[in-house]
Coordinates of C-alpha atoms and ligand atoms in Angstrom, one line a residue:
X1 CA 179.4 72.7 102.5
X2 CA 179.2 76.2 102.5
X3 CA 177.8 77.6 105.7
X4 CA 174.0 78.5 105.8
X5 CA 170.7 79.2 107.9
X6 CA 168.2 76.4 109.0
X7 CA 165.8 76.1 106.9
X8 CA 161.9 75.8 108.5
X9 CA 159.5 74.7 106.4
X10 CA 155.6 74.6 106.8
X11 CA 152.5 74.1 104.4
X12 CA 151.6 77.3 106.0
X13 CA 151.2 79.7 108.8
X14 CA 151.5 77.2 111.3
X15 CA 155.3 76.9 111.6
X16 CA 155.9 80.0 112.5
X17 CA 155.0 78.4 115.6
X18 CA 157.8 76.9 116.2
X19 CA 160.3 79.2 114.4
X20 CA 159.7 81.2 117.7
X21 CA 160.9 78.8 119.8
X22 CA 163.4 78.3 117.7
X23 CA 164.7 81.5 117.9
X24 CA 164.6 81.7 121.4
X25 CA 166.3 78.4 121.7
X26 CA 169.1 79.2 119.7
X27 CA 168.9 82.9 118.8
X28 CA 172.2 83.2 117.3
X29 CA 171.2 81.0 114.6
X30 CA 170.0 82.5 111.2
X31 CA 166.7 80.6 109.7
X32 CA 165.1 80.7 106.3
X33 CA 161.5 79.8 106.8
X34 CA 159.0 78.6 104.0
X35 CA 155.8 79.0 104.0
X36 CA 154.1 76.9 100.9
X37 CA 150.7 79.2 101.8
X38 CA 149.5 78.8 98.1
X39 CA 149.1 75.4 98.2
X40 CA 147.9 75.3 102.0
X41 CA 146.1 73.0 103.3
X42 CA 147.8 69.6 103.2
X43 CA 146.0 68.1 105.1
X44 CA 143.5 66.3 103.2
X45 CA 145.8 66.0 100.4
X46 CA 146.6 62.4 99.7
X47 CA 150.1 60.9 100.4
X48 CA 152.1 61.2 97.0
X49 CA 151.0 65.0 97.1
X50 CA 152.1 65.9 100.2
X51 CA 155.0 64.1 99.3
X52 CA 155.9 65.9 96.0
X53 CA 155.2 69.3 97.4
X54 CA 157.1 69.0 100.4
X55 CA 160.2 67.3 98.5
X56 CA 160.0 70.5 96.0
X57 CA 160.5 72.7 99.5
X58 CA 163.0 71.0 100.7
X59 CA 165.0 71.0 97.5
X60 CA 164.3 74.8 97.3
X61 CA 166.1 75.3 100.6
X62 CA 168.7 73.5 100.1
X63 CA 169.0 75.8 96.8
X64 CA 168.7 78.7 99.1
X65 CA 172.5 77.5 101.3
X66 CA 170.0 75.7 103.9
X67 CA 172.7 72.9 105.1
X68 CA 169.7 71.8 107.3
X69 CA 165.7 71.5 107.2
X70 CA 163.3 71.1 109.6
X71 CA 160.1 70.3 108.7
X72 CA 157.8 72.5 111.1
X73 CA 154.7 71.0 109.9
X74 CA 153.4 67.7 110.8
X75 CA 151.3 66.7 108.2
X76 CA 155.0 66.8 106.1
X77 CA 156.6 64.9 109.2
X78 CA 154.1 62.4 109.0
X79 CA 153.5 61.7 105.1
X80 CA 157.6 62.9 103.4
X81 CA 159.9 63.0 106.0
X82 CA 161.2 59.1 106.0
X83 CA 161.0 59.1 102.1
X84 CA 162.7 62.2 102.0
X85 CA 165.4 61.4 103.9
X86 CA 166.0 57.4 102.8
X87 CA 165.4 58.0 99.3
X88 CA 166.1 61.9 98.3
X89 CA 168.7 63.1 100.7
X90 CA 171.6 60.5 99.3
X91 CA 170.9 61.5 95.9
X92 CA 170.5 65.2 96.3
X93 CA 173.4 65.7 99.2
X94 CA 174.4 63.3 101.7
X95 CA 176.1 66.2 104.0
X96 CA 172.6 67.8 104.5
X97 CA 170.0 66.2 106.9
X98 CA 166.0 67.1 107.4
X99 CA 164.1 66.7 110.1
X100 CA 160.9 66.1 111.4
X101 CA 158.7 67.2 114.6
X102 CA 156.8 64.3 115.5
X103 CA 159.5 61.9 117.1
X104 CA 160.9 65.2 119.5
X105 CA 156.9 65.6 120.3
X106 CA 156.7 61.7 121.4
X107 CA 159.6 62.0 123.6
X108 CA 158.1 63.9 125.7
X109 CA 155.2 61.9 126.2
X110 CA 156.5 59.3 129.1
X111 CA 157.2 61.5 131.5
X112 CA 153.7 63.6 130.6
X113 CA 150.9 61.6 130.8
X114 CA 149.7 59.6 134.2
X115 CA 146.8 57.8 133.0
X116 CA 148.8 56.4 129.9
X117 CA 145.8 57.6 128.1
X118 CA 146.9 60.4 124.9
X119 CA 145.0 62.0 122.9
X120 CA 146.4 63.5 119.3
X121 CA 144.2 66.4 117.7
X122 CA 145.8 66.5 114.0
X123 CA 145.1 66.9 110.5
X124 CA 143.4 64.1 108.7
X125 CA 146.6 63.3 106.9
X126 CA 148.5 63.4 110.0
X127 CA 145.5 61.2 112.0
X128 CA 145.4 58.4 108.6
X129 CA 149.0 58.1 108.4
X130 CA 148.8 56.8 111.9
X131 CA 152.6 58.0 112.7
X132 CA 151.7 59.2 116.4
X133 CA 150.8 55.6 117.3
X134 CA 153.4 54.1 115.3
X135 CA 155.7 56.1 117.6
X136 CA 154.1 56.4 120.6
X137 CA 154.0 52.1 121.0
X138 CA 157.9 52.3 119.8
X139 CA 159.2 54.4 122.7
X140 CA 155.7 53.9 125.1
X141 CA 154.0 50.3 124.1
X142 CA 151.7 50.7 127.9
X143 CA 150.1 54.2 126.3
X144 CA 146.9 54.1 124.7
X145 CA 146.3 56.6 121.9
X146 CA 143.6 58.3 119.8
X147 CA 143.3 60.5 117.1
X148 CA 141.1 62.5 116.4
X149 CA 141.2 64.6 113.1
X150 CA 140.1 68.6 113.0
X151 CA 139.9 69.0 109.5
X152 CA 138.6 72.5 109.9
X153 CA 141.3 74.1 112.0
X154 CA 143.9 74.8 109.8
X155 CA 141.5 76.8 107.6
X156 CA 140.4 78.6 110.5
X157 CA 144.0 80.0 111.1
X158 CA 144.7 80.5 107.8
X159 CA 141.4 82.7 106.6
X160 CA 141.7 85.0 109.8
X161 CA 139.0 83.5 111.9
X162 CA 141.5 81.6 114.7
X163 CA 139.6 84.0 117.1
X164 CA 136.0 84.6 116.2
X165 CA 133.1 83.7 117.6
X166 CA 132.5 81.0 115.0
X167 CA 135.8 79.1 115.5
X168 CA 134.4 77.8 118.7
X169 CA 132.0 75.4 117.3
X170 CA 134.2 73.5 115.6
X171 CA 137.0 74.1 118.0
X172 CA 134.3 72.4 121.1
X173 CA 133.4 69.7 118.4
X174 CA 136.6 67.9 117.9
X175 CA 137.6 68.5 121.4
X176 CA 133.8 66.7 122.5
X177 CA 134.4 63.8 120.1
X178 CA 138.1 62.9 121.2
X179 CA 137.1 62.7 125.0
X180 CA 133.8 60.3 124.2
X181 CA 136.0 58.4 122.7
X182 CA 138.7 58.0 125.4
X183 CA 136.9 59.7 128.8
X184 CA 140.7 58.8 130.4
X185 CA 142.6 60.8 128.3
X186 CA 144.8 62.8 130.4
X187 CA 147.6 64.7 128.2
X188 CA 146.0 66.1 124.5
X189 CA 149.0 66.8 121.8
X190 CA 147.9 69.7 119.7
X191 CA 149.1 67.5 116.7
X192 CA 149.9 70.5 114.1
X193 CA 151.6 73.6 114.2
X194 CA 148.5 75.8 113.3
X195 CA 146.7 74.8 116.5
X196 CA 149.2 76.4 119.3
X197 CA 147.1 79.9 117.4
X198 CA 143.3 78.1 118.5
X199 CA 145.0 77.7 122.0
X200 CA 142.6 79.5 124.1
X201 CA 139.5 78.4 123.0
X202 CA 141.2 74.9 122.6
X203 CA 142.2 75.1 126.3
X204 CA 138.5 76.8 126.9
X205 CA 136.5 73.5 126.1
X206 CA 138.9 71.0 127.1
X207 CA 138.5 69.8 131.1
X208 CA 141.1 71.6 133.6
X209 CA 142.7 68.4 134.6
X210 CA 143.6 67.3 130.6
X211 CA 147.1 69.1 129.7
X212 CA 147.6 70.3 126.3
X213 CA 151.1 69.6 125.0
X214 CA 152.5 72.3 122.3
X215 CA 155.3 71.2 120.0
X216 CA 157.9 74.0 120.1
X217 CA 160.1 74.1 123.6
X218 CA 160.3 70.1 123.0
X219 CA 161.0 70.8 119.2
X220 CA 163.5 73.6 119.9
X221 CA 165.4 71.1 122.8
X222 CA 165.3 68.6 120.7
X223 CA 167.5 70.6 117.6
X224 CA 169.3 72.1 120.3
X225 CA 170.4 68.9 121.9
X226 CA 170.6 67.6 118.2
X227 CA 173.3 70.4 117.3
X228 CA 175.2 69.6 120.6
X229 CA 176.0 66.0 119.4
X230 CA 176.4 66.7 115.5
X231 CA 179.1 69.7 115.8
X232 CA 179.8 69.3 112.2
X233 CA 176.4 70.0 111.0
X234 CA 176.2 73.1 113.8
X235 CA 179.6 74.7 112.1
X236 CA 178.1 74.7 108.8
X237 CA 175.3 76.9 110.5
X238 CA 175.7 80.6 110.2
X239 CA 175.3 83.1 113.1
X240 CA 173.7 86.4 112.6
X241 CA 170.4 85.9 114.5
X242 CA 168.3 86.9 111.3
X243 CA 165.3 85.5 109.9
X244 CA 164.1 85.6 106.5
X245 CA 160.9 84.3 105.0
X246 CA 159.8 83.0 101.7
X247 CA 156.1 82.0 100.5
X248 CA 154.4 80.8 97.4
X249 CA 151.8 83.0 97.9
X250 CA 151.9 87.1 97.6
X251 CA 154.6 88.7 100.1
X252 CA 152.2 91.3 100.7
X253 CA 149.6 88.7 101.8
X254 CA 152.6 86.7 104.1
X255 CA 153.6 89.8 105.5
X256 CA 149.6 90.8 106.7
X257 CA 148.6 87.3 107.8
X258 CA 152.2 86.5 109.8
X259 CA 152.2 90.2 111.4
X260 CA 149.5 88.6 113.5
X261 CA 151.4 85.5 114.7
X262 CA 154.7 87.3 115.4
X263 CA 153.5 90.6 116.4
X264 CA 156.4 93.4 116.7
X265 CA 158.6 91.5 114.4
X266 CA 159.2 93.2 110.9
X267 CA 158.8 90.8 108.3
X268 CA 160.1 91.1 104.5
X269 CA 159.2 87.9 102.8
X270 CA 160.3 87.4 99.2
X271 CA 157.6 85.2 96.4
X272 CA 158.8 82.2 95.4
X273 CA 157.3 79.6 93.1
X274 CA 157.7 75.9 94.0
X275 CA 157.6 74.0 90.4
X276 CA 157.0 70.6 89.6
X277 CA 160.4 70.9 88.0
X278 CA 161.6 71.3 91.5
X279 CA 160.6 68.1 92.3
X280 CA 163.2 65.3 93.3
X281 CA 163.2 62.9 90.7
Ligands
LIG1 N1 150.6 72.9 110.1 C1 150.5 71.6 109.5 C2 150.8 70.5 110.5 O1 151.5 70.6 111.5 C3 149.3 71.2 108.7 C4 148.6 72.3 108.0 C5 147.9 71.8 106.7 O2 146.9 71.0 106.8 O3 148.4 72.3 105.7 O4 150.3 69.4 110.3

């Protein structure tokens, strides 16, 4: 396989999240993020969609010289990922792998939570497709989790408004309705990669003693430690400690909206369409 950068992939924004721990993690490493902002959000979209337009990003990176993927976004995780890689990976090329951020997330939940009591603040896809329980009782059967879906976060981040004064209603909503539910709650998982951005009005209405988990130091250990057992897949990795960017939706537009998350970074991103042809068959 000819040596390339790790792909990131996100319906958005929101994995620029963890592209930064990322490349703190492992900041020789070039990456190739994709950002499918056109089509953004996938949350409410139904399963065969998310499917179809995460399989068409995947494909494009591997197109690109991405010998590995890692889908930043857990909506993707949740609804592609084990089709992706069961069904489309051994057709398309067995040598590349994709992977998800949901199962690094879980990991880290033992050693986190006290009370056994976890809460998971997600999209609706991500909160229907029920894969944080599914996980959770695999690794942890004693903890008790609920979802709770925020259906109006990811717009928040996207339009601009992750900040303003009327964010915080819906922000203090989602937050009220999780805890009625489950008052012993004592470890929250901010359950998609656009949330780490609501962080401070997240961590504003949610009771001092409830920790809020973000994804990307256990997402960045987890490719790290990944890497450090697959040394074939790290070789075909190449090392020049760049970062490019791609989005469906205008460069220009990329380049204003992402200049907020990763302040003093330049950014050049390049247009790219993702086409039903794209799709995996
Ligand atoms: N950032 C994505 C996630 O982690 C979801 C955003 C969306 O709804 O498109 O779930």
């Amino acid at each position: 396989m000819t040596p390339g950068p790790i792909g990131i992939f996100d319906s958005g924004y929101g994995g620029l999240t963890i592209l930064t721990h990322l490349r703190n993690r492992l900041p020789e490493h070039d990456f190739l993020y994709l950002g499918d902002n056109a089509r953004t959000p996938y949350g409410p979209r139904s399963f065969e969609v998310v499917y179809r337009f995460t399989a068409q990003a995947v494909r494009t990176l591997f197109e690109q010289g991405c010998p590995l993927v890692i889908l930043a976004c857990n909506t993707a995780s949740a609804k592609a990922l084990r089709t992706i890689q069961q069904i489309d990976l051994p057709k398309i090329d067995p040598c590349r792998r994709v992977l998800g951020i949901i199962r690094p997330t879980v990991e880290s939940l033992g050693t986190l939570t006290t009370s056994r009591h976890v809460g998971i603040l997600a999209t609706a896809g991500t909160v229907r497709s029920l894969s944080y329980p599914l996980e959770i009782k695999k690794l942890f059967p004693d903890i008790v989790v609920t979802g709770e879906a925020c259906p109006m976060w990811v717009p928040l981040v996207e339009n601009g408004e992750a900040t303003s004064d009327g964010a915080d209603y819906f922000i203090r909503q989602h937050i009220d309705a999780l805890l009625s539910r489950d008052p012993d709650i004592d470890t929250i998982v901010l359950g998609c990669t656009h949330y780490p951005l609501l962080y401070d009005k997240i961590r504003r209405y949610t009771p001092a003693h409830i920790q809020l988990v973000r994804q990307g130091d256990y997402v960045a250990d987890s490719l790290a430690d990944y890497l450090s057992r697959h040394p074939d897949m790290d070789a075909s990795l190449t090392r020049g400690g760049t970062t490019r960017y791609l989005t469906t939706e205008s460069a220009d537009t990329f380049r204003n909206a992402a200049a907020v998350f990763l302040p003093d970074t330049p950014i050049h991103p390049r247009h790219i369409s993702l086409t039903e042809s794209d799709a995996v068959d």
